[in-house]
Amino acid sequence: KKIRKIDTLVLTHPDPDHLKGLNFIASNFAIGQFWDNGFFTDSETFLKLETTLLAKKTSWLFINEQSPPQTIDGVQISFFNPPLRMLSQSGSRSSSILNNHSLVMKLQFRNVSFLLPGDVEKEAEERMVKGEHSLKADLLKVPHHGSHSSSTVSFLERVKPAYAIVSVGDRNIGRLPHPEVLKRYQEIGARIFRTDQNGAITVMTDGEKIEVRTFR
Protein backbone atom coordinates (compact mmCIF):
# COMPACT_ATOMS: atom_id res chain seq x y z
CA LYS A 1 0.00 0.00 0.00
CA LYS A 2 3.08 2.22 -0.16
CA ILE A 3 2.75 3.47 3.40
CA ARG A 4 5.60 5.83 4.11
CA LYS A 5 4.37 7.70 7.18
CA ILE A 6 2.95 6.64 10.53
CA ASP A 7 0.99 9.42 12.21
CA THR A 8 1.46 8.07 15.73
CA LEU A 9 3.73 5.26 16.91
CA VAL A 10 2.78 3.90 20.34
CA LEU A 11 4.80 1.88 22.85
CA THR A 12 2.50 0.72 25.66
CA HIS A 13 5.44 -0.24 27.91
CA PRO A 14 9.10 -1.12 27.34
CA ASP A 15 8.93 -4.91 27.64
CA PRO A 16 11.08 -6.59 24.96
CA ASP A 17 8.13 -8.29 23.23
CA HIS A 18 6.50 -4.89 22.70
CA LEU A 19 9.68 -2.93 22.05
CA LYS A 20 11.56 -5.05 19.53
CA GLY A 21 10.85 -4.03 15.96
CA LEU A 22 9.97 -0.43 16.79
CA ASN A 23 13.45 0.86 15.99
CA PHE A 24 13.14 -0.60 12.48
CA ILE A 25 9.81 1.18 12.05
CA ALA A 26 11.15 4.44 13.46
CA SER A 27 14.19 4.21 11.17
CA ASN A 28 12.31 3.42 7.96
CA PHE A 29 9.12 5.45 8.25
CA ALA A 30 8.33 9.09 8.87
CA ILE A 31 6.85 9.24 12.38
CA GLY A 32 4.50 12.09 13.26
CA GLN A 33 4.44 11.48 17.01
CA PHE A 34 5.70 8.87 19.46
CA TRP A 35 3.65 8.05 22.57
CA ASP A 36 4.71 5.97 25.54
CA ASN A 37 4.02 5.67 29.26
CA GLY A 38 7.11 7.59 30.37
CA PHE A 39 9.05 4.54 31.55
CA PHE A 40 12.67 4.33 30.44
CA THR A 41 14.89 1.28 30.51
CA ASP A 42 18.61 0.89 29.95
CA SER A 43 18.16 -1.97 27.49
CA GLU A 44 20.11 -1.74 24.25
CA THR A 45 16.87 -2.01 22.25
CA PHE A 46 15.25 0.93 24.04
CA LEU A 47 18.38 3.08 23.79
CA LYS A 48 18.57 2.45 20.02
CA LEU A 49 14.95 3.52 19.63
CA GLU A 50 15.54 6.61 21.74
CA THR A 51 18.57 7.54 19.64
CA THR A 52 16.60 7.16 16.40
CA LEU A 53 13.65 9.24 17.61
CA LEU A 54 15.89 12.01 18.92
CA ALA A 55 17.96 12.06 15.73
CA LYS A 56 14.78 12.47 13.66
CA LYS A 57 13.47 15.09 16.12
CA THR A 58 10.25 13.14 16.54
CA SER A 59 7.64 14.68 18.82
CA TRP A 60 7.60 12.48 21.94
CA LEU A 61 4.66 12.49 24.37
CA PHE A 62 4.47 10.80 27.76
CA ILE A 63 0.90 9.63 28.30
CA ASN A 64 -1.00 8.91 31.51
CA GLU A 65 -4.64 8.64 32.55
CA GLN A 66 -4.93 12.41 32.93
CA SER A 67 -3.65 13.18 29.44
CA PRO A 68 -6.32 14.96 27.39
CA PRO A 69 -8.04 12.92 24.66
CA GLN A 70 -6.52 13.10 21.19
CA THR A 71 -8.38 13.06 17.89
CA ILE A 72 -6.82 11.65 14.71
CA ASP A 73 -8.89 11.69 11.51
CA GLY A 74 -12.16 11.53 13.41
CA VAL A 75 -11.02 8.85 15.86
CA GLN A 76 -11.12 9.98 19.49
CA ILE A 77 -8.45 8.41 21.69
CA SER A 78 -8.90 8.39 25.46
CA PHE A 79 -6.33 7.25 28.02
CA PHE A 80 -7.17 5.12 31.08
CA ASN A 81 -3.70 4.08 32.29
CA PRO A 82 -0.99 4.47 33.59
CA PRO A 83 -1.80 6.42 36.76
CA LEU A 84 -0.35 9.89 37.09
CA ARG A 85 1.87 8.92 40.00
CA MET A 86 4.46 6.44 38.81
CA LEU A 87 7.28 4.59 40.41
CA SER A 88 10.91 5.60 39.94
CA GLN A 89 11.72 6.61 36.38
CA SER A 90 14.97 4.70 36.19
CA GLY A 91 16.48 1.37 37.11
CA SER A 92 15.17 -2.15 36.78
CA ARG A 93 11.54 -2.98 37.51
CA SER A 94 9.62 -6.20 37.79
CA SER A 95 7.66 -7.34 34.78
CA SER A 96 4.43 -6.99 36.76
CA ILE A 97 5.13 -3.33 37.53
CA LEU A 98 5.85 -2.58 33.88
CA ASN A 99 2.73 -4.45 32.79
CA ASN A 100 0.44 -2.64 35.21
CA HIS A 101 1.75 0.71 33.99
CA SER A 102 0.93 -0.11 30.36
CA LEU A 103 -0.57 2.69 28.34
CA VAL A 104 -4.28 1.87 27.92
CA MET A 105 -6.19 3.52 25.08
CA LYS A 106 -9.82 3.53 24.03
CA LEU A 107 -10.44 4.37 20.38
CA GLN A 108 -13.90 5.66 19.48
CA PHE A 109 -15.01 6.16 15.87
CA ARG A 110 -18.66 7.12 15.59
CA ASN A 111 -20.56 4.22 17.20
CA VAL A 112 -17.68 1.74 17.35
CA SER A 113 -15.04 1.51 20.07
CA PHE A 114 -11.82 -0.48 20.57
CA LEU A 115 -10.01 -0.95 23.89
CA LEU A 116 -6.24 -1.52 23.73
CA PRO A 117 -4.94 -2.37 27.23
CA GLY A 118 -1.35 -3.44 26.63
CA ASP A 119 -0.20 -5.98 29.22
CA VAL A 120 -2.23 -4.79 32.20
CA GLU A 121 -2.80 -7.38 34.88
CA LYS A 122 -5.35 -7.78 37.69
CA GLU A 123 -4.08 -4.79 39.71
CA ALA A 124 -4.49 -2.28 36.88
CA GLU A 125 -7.74 -3.84 35.68
CA GLU A 126 -9.28 -3.50 39.14
CA ARG A 127 -8.12 0.11 39.39
CA MET A 128 -9.76 0.96 36.06
CA VAL A 129 -12.97 -0.88 37.01
CA LYS A 130 -13.20 1.27 40.15
CA GLY A 131 -12.52 4.43 38.14
CA GLU A 132 -14.86 6.73 36.27
CA HIS A 133 -13.85 5.72 32.75
CA SER A 134 -16.30 4.00 30.42
CA LEU A 135 -14.58 0.70 29.68
CA LYS A 136 -17.36 -0.61 27.41
CA ALA A 137 -15.92 -1.47 24.00
CA ASP A 138 -16.99 -3.44 20.94
CA LEU A 139 -13.52 -4.91 20.47
CA LEU A 140 -10.89 -5.73 23.07
CA LYS A 141 -7.28 -6.58 22.40
CA VAL A 142 -6.93 -9.25 25.05
CA PRO A 143 -4.65 -8.01 27.86
CA HIS A 144 -1.23 -9.58 28.32
CA HIS A 145 -1.62 -12.04 25.45
CA GLY A 146 -4.29 -14.03 27.27
CA SER A 147 -2.28 -14.56 30.45
CA HIS A 148 -4.10 -15.92 33.50
CA SER A 149 -3.01 -12.80 35.44
CA SER A 150 -5.29 -10.62 33.29
CA SER A 151 -8.84 -10.59 31.86
CA THR A 152 -10.48 -10.67 35.27
CA VAL A 153 -14.21 -11.35 35.41
CA SER A 154 -15.00 -7.88 36.76
CA PHE A 155 -12.99 -6.26 33.97
CA LEU A 156 -14.71 -8.27 31.23
CA GLU A 157 -18.12 -7.52 32.72
CA ARG A 158 -17.37 -3.82 32.31
CA VAL A 159 -15.90 -4.06 28.80
CA LYS A 160 -18.36 -6.63 27.39
CA PRO A 161 -16.55 -6.96 24.03
CA ALA A 162 -18.19 -8.55 21.01
CA TYR A 163 -14.73 -9.28 19.60
CA ALA A 164 -11.56 -10.37 21.40
CA ILE A 165 -8.19 -10.30 19.63
CA VAL A 166 -5.31 -12.31 21.11
CA SER A 167 -1.79 -11.43 19.99
CA VAL A 168 0.31 -14.51 20.69
CA GLY A 169 3.05 -16.49 19.00
CA ASP A 170 2.60 -20.02 17.73
CA ARG A 171 3.83 -22.63 20.25
CA ASN A 172 4.77 -19.87 22.70
CA ILE A 173 6.61 -20.72 25.92
CA GLY A 174 3.76 -19.67 28.18
CA ARG A 175 1.22 -21.71 26.18
CA LEU A 176 -0.98 -18.66 25.93
CA PRO A 177 -3.80 -17.87 25.82
CA HIS A 178 -4.63 -19.62 29.07
CA PRO A 179 -7.60 -22.02 28.77
CA GLU A 180 -9.40 -20.39 31.71
CA VAL A 181 -9.07 -16.99 30.07
CA LEU A 182 -10.50 -18.31 26.80
CA LYS A 183 -13.41 -19.74 28.76
CA ARG A 184 -14.16 -16.31 30.25
CA TYR A 185 -14.40 -14.78 26.79
CA GLN A 186 -16.54 -17.63 25.52
CA GLU A 187 -18.91 -17.19 28.46
CA ILE A 188 -19.56 -13.55 27.56
CA GLY A 189 -20.14 -14.47 23.91
CA ALA A 190 -17.10 -12.73 22.42
CA ARG A 191 -15.81 -13.84 19.01
CA ILE A 192 -12.18 -14.80 19.55
CA PHE A 193 -9.41 -14.30 17.00
CA ARG A 194 -5.84 -15.46 17.66
CA THR A 195 -2.70 -14.61 15.74
CA ASP A 196 -1.25 -18.08 16.41
CA GLN A 197 -4.22 -19.69 14.65
CA ASN A 198 -5.50 -16.97 12.32
CA GLY A 199 -2.24 -15.28 11.34
CA ALA A 200 -2.15 -11.51 10.85
CA ILE A 201 -5.40 -9.86 11.90
CA THR A 202 -6.75 -6.64 10.41
CA VAL A 203 -9.77 -4.88 11.88
CA MET A 204 -11.74 -2.32 9.88
CA THR A 205 -14.77 -0.24 10.75
CA ASP A 206 -16.92 2.45 9.18
CA GLY A 207 -18.10 3.53 12.60
CA GLU A 208 -21.18 1.32 12.47
CA LYS A 209 -20.00 -2.24 11.88
CA ILE A 210 -16.76 -4.16 12.36
CA GLU A 211 -14.99 -6.35 9.82
CA VAL A 212 -12.19 -8.67 10.90
CA ARG A 213 -9.87 -10.09 8.25
CA THR A 214 -7.26 -12.76 8.82
CA PHE A 215 -4.17 -13.60 6.77
CA ARG A 216 -2.48 -16.95 7.23
mmCIF file of C-alpha atoms in Angstrom:
data_model
loop_
_atom_site.group_PDB
_atom_site.id
_atom_site.type_symbol
_atom_site.label_atom_id
_atom_site.label_comp_id
_atom_site.label_asym_id
_atom_site.label_seq_id
_atom_site.Cartn_x
_atom_site.Cartn_y
_atom_site.Cartn_z
ATOM 1 C CA LYS A 1 0.000 0.000 0.000
ATOM 2 C CA LYS A 2 3.084 2.219 -0.158
ATOM 3 C CA ILE A 3 2.746 3.467 3.396
ATOM 4 C CA ARG A 4 5.604 5.835 4.112
ATOM 5 C CA LYS A 5 4.369 7.698 7.183
ATOM 6 C CA ILE A 6 2.954 6.640 10.535
ATOM 7 C CA ASP A 7 0.987 9.421 12.210
ATOM 8 C CA THR A 8 1.460 8.071 15.725
ATOM 9 C CA LEU A 9 3.733 5.260 16.905
ATOM 10 C CA VAL A 10 2.781 3.901 20.341
ATOM 11 C CA LEU A 11 4.801 1.885 22.851
ATOM 12 C CA THR A 12 2.505 0.719 25.657
ATOM 13 C CA HIS A 13 5.440 -0.243 27.911
ATOM 14 C CA PRO A 14 9.100 -1.120 27.339
ATOM 15 C CA ASP A 15 8.930 -4.908 27.639
ATOM 16 C CA PRO A 16 11.080 -6.591 24.958
ATOM 17 C CA ASP A 17 8.133 -8.289 23.225
ATOM 18 C CA HIS A 18 6.496 -4.888 22.696
ATOM 19 C CA LEU A 19 9.678 -2.931 22.045
ATOM 20 C CA LYS A 20 11.558 -5.051 19.531
ATOM 21 C CA GLY A 21 10.851 -4.029 15.962
ATOM 22 C CA LEU A 22 9.970 -0.426 16.792
ATOM 23 C CA ASN A 23 13.453 0.863 15.988
ATOM 24 C CA PHE A 24 13.138 -0.598 12.478
ATOM 25 C CA ILE A 25 9.808 1.179 12.052
ATOM 26 C CA ALA A 26 11.154 4.445 13.463
ATOM 27 C CA SER A 27 14.193 4.213 11.172
ATOM 28 C CA ASN A 28 12.314 3.416 7.963
ATOM 29 C CA PHE A 29 9.121 5.454 8.249
ATOM 30 C CA ALA A 30 8.328 9.087 8.870
ATOM 31 C CA ILE A 31 6.851 9.242 12.383
ATOM 32 C CA GLY A 32 4.500 12.088 13.262
ATOM 33 C CA GLN A 33 4.444 11.480 17.015
ATOM 34 C CA PHE A 34 5.696 8.874 19.461
ATOM 35 C CA TRP A 35 3.654 8.053 22.567
ATOM 36 C CA ASP A 36 4.711 5.972 25.545
ATOM 37 C CA ASN A 37 4.024 5.669 29.264
ATOM 38 C CA GLY A 38 7.111 7.591 30.367
ATOM 39 C CA PHE A 39 9.054 4.542 31.550
ATOM 40 C CA PHE A 40 12.673 4.333 30.441
ATOM 41 C CA THR A 41 14.888 1.280 30.506
ATOM 42 C CA ASP A 42 18.605 0.889 29.947
ATOM 43 C CA SER A 43 18.158 -1.970 27.492
ATOM 44 C CA GLU A 44 20.105 -1.742 24.247
ATOM 45 C CA THR A 45 16.868 -2.009 22.255
ATOM 46 C CA PHE A 46 15.254 0.929 24.040
ATOM 47 C CA LEU A 47 18.382 3.078 23.787
ATOM 48 C CA LYS A 48 18.571 2.455 20.025
ATOM 49 C CA LEU A 49 14.948 3.519 19.632
ATOM 50 C CA GLU A 50 15.539 6.610 21.744
ATOM 51 C CA THR A 51 18.572 7.540 19.635
ATOM 52 C CA THR A 52 16.599 7.157 16.400
ATOM 53 C CA LEU A 53 13.653 9.239 17.612
ATOM 54 C CA LEU A 54 15.888 12.013 18.923
ATOM 55 C CA ALA A 55 17.963 12.060 15.728
ATOM 56 C CA LYS A 56 14.780 12.468 13.659
ATOM 57 C CA LYS A 57 13.473 15.091 16.123
ATOM 58 C CA THR A 58 10.248 13.142 16.544
ATOM 59 C CA SER A 59 7.638 14.679 18.825
ATOM 60 C CA TRP A 60 7.601 12.484 21.942
ATOM 61 C CA LEU A 61 4.662 12.492 24.373
ATOM 62 C CA PHE A 62 4.475 10.803 27.763
ATOM 63 C CA ILE A 63 0.903 9.631 28.297
ATOM 64 C CA ASN A 64 -1.001 8.910 31.510
ATOM 65 C CA GLU A 65 -4.643 8.644 32.552
ATOM 66 C CA GLN A 66 -4.931 12.414 32.934
ATOM 67 C CA SER A 67 -3.652 13.180 29.443
ATOM 68 C CA PRO A 68 -6.323 14.957 27.387
ATOM 69 C CA PRO A 69 -8.038 12.918 24.661
ATOM 70 C CA GLN A 70 -6.520 13.099 21.194
ATOM 71 C CA THR A 71 -8.375 13.057 17.888
ATOM 72 C CA ILE A 72 -6.819 11.652 14.712
ATOM 73 C CA ASP A 73 -8.894 11.688 11.510
ATOM 74 C CA GLY A 74 -12.162 11.526 13.406
ATOM 75 C CA VAL A 75 -11.020 8.852 15.861
ATOM 76 C CA GLN A 76 -11.119 9.978 19.489
ATOM 77 C CA ILE A 77 -8.453 8.406 21.686
ATOM 78 C CA SER A 78 -8.904 8.389 25.463
ATOM 79 C CA PHE A 79 -6.329 7.248 28.019
ATOM 80 C CA PHE A 80 -7.168 5.115 31.081
ATOM 81 C CA ASN A 81 -3.697 4.075 32.286
ATOM 82 C CA PRO A 82 -0.987 4.471 33.593
ATOM 83 C CA PRO A 83 -1.801 6.415 36.759
ATOM 84 C CA LEU A 84 -0.354 9.890 37.088
ATOM 85 C CA ARG A 85 1.873 8.918 40.002
ATOM 86 C CA MET A 86 4.461 6.439 38.812
ATOM 87 C CA LEU A 87 7.278 4.591 40.406
ATOM 88 C CA SER A 88 10.913 5.602 39.944
ATOM 89 C CA GLN A 89 11.717 6.613 36.380
ATOM 90 C CA SER A 90 14.975 4.705 36.188
ATOM 91 C CA GLY A 91 16.479 1.373 37.107
ATOM 92 C CA SER A 92 15.171 -2.152 36.783
ATOM 93 C CA ARG A 93 11.540 -2.985 37.512
ATOM 94 C CA SER A 94 9.622 -6.198 37.791
ATOM 95 C CA SER A 95 7.664 -7.339 34.775
ATOM 96 C CA SER A 96 4.428 -6.991 36.758
ATOM 97 C CA ILE A 97 5.126 -3.327 37.529
ATOM 98 C CA LEU A 98 5.846 -2.581 33.882
ATOM 99 C CA ASN A 99 2.731 -4.447 32.792
ATOM 100 C CA ASN A 100 0.442 -2.636 35.213
ATOM 101 C CA HIS A 101 1.751 0.706 33.989
ATOM 102 C CA SER A 102 0.932 -0.112 30.363
ATOM 103 C CA LEU A 103 -0.569 2.688 28.339
ATOM 104 C CA VAL A 104 -4.278 1.869 27.918
ATOM 105 C CA MET A 105 -6.192 3.516 25.075
ATOM 106 C CA LYS A 106 -9.817 3.526 24.026
ATOM 107 C CA LEU A 107 -10.442 4.375 20.377
ATOM 108 C CA GLN A 108 -13.895 5.662 19.485
ATOM 109 C CA PHE A 109 -15.011 6.159 15.874
ATOM 110 C CA ARG A 110 -18.660 7.117 15.590
ATOM 111 C CA ASN A 111 -20.557 4.225 17.203
ATOM 112 C CA VAL A 112 -17.679 1.736 17.350
ATOM 113 C CA SER A 113 -15.035 1.511 20.065
ATOM 114 C CA PHE A 114 -11.821 -0.481 20.566
ATOM 115 C CA LEU A 115 -10.012 -0.945 23.888
ATOM 116 C CA LEU A 116 -6.243 -1.518 23.733
ATOM 117 C CA PRO A 117 -4.935 -2.369 27.226
ATOM 118 C CA GLY A 118 -1.349 -3.444 26.628
ATOM 119 C CA ASP A 119 -0.201 -5.978 29.216
ATOM 120 C CA VAL A 120 -2.232 -4.787 32.204
ATOM 121 C CA GLU A 121 -2.802 -7.381 34.881
ATOM 122 C CA LYS A 122 -5.350 -7.777 37.686
ATOM 123 C CA GLU A 123 -4.076 -4.795 39.708
ATOM 124 C CA ALA A 124 -4.492 -2.283 36.879
ATOM 125 C CA GLU A 125 -7.742 -3.842 35.684
ATOM 126 C CA GLU A 126 -9.279 -3.499 39.144
ATOM 127 C CA ARG A 127 -8.116 0.107 39.394
ATOM 128 C CA MET A 128 -9.764 0.955 36.065
ATOM 129 C CA VAL A 129 -12.974 -0.878 37.010
ATOM 130 C CA LYS A 130 -13.196 1.267 40.149
ATOM 131 C CA GLY A 131 -12.519 4.433 38.142
ATOM 132 C CA GLU A 132 -14.861 6.726 36.274
ATOM 133 C CA HIS A 133 -13.847 5.723 32.751
ATOM 134 C CA SER A 134 -16.299 4.000 30.424
ATOM 135 C CA LEU A 135 -14.581 0.701 29.676
ATOM 136 C CA LYS A 136 -17.360 -0.609 27.415
ATOM 137 C CA ALA A 137 -15.917 -1.473 24.004
ATOM 138 C CA ASP A 138 -16.986 -3.439 20.943
ATOM 139 C CA LEU A 139 -13.524 -4.907 20.475
ATOM 140 C CA LEU A 140 -10.886 -5.728 23.065
ATOM 141 C CA LYS A 141 -7.281 -6.576 22.395
ATOM 142 C CA VAL A 142 -6.927 -9.254 25.050
ATOM 143 C CA PRO A 143 -4.649 -8.009 27.863
ATOM 144 C CA HIS A 144 -1.227 -9.585 28.320
ATOM 145 C CA HIS A 145 -1.622 -12.041 25.447
ATOM 146 C CA GLY A 146 -4.294 -14.033 27.269
ATOM 147 C CA SER A 147 -2.284 -14.561 30.447
ATOM 148 C CA HIS A 148 -4.096 -15.916 33.503
ATOM 149 C CA SER A 149 -3.012 -12.802 35.436
ATOM 150 C CA SER A 150 -5.295 -10.624 33.291
ATOM 151 C CA SER A 151 -8.837 -10.586 31.857
ATOM 152 C CA THR A 152 -10.479 -10.670 35.272
ATOM 153 C CA VAL A 153 -14.207 -11.355 35.409
ATOM 154 C CA SER A 154 -15.002 -7.879 36.760
ATOM 155 C CA PHE A 155 -12.991 -6.259 33.970
ATOM 156 C CA LEU A 156 -14.706 -8.269 31.233
ATOM 157 C CA GLU A 157 -18.118 -7.521 32.723
ATOM 158 C CA ARG A 158 -17.368 -3.816 32.305
ATOM 159 C CA VAL A 159 -15.899 -4.065 28.803
ATOM 160 C CA LYS A 160 -18.358 -6.635 27.386
ATOM 161 C CA PRO A 161 -16.552 -6.961 24.033
ATOM 162 C CA ALA A 162 -18.193 -8.546 21.013
ATOM 163 C CA TYR A 163 -14.734 -9.280 19.596
ATOM 164 C CA ALA A 164 -11.561 -10.369 21.400
ATOM 165 C CA ILE A 165 -8.193 -10.299 19.629
ATOM 166 C CA VAL A 166 -5.312 -12.313 21.108
ATOM 167 C CA SER A 167 -1.785 -11.431 19.985
ATOM 168 C CA VAL A 168 0.314 -14.506 20.689
ATOM 169 C CA GLY A 169 3.050 -16.486 18.995
ATOM 170 C CA ASP A 170 2.597 -20.024 17.734
ATOM 171 C CA ARG A 171 3.828 -22.633 20.255
ATOM 172 C CA ASN A 172 4.773 -19.868 22.700
ATOM 173 C CA ILE A 173 6.609 -20.716 25.915
ATOM 174 C CA GLY A 174 3.755 -19.671 28.180
ATOM 175 C CA ARG A 175 1.221 -21.712 26.183
ATOM 176 C CA LEU A 176 -0.978 -18.655 25.933
ATOM 177 C CA PRO A 177 -3.803 -17.866 25.817
ATOM 178 C CA HIS A 178 -4.628 -19.624 29.068
ATOM 179 C CA PRO A 179 -7.604 -22.021 28.767
ATOM 180 C CA GLU A 180 -9.395 -20.392 31.712
ATOM 181 C CA VAL A 181 -9.075 -16.987 30.069
ATOM 182 C CA LEU A 182 -10.499 -18.312 26.799
ATOM 183 C CA LYS A 183 -13.411 -19.744 28.759
ATOM 184 C CA ARG A 184 -14.160 -16.315 30.248
ATOM 185 C CA TYR A 185 -14.402 -14.778 26.794
ATOM 186 C CA GLN A 186 -16.540 -17.630 25.523
ATOM 187 C CA GLU A 187 -18.911 -17.189 28.464
ATOM 188 C CA ILE A 188 -19.556 -13.545 27.563
ATOM 189 C CA GLY A 189 -20.135 -14.468 23.913
ATOM 190 C CA ALA A 190 -17.099 -12.735 22.419
ATOM 191 C CA ARG A 191 -15.811 -13.838 19.012
ATOM 192 C CA ILE A 192 -12.183 -14.799 19.555
ATOM 193 C CA PHE A 193 -9.413 -14.301 16.998
ATOM 194 C CA ARG A 194 -5.843 -15.459 17.660
ATOM 195 C CA THR A 195 -2.698 -14.610 15.739
ATOM 196 C CA ASP A 196 -1.247 -18.078 16.409
ATOM 197 C CA GLN A 197 -4.219 -19.686 14.651
ATOM 198 C CA ASN A 198 -5.504 -16.970 12.322
ATOM 199 C CA GLY A 199 -2.244 -15.276 11.341
ATOM 200 C CA ALA A 200 -2.147 -11.506 10.855
ATOM 201 C CA ILE A 201 -5.404 -9.863 11.902
ATOM 202 C CA THR A 202 -6.750 -6.639 10.412
ATOM 203 C CA VAL A 203 -9.772 -4.881 11.878
ATOM 204 C CA MET A 204 -11.743 -2.318 9.881
ATOM 205 C CA THR A 205 -14.767 -0.236 10.754
ATOM 206 C CA ASP A 206 -16.922 2.447 9.178
ATOM 207 C CA GLY A 207 -18.103 3.527 12.599
ATOM 208 C CA GLU A 208 -21.181 1.317 12.466
ATOM 209 C CA LYS A 209 -19.997 -2.239 11.882
ATOM 210 C CA ILE A 210 -16.759 -4.157 12.359
ATOM 211 C CA GLU A 211 -14.994 -6.352 9.817
ATOM 212 C CA VAL A 212 -12.187 -8.669 10.903
ATOM 213 C CA ARG A 213 -9.870 -10.086 8.247
ATOM 214 C CA THR A 214 -7.257 -12.757 8.823
ATOM 215 C CA PHE A 215 -4.174 -13.601 6.766
ATOM 216 C CA ARG A 216 -2.476 -16.949 7.231
#
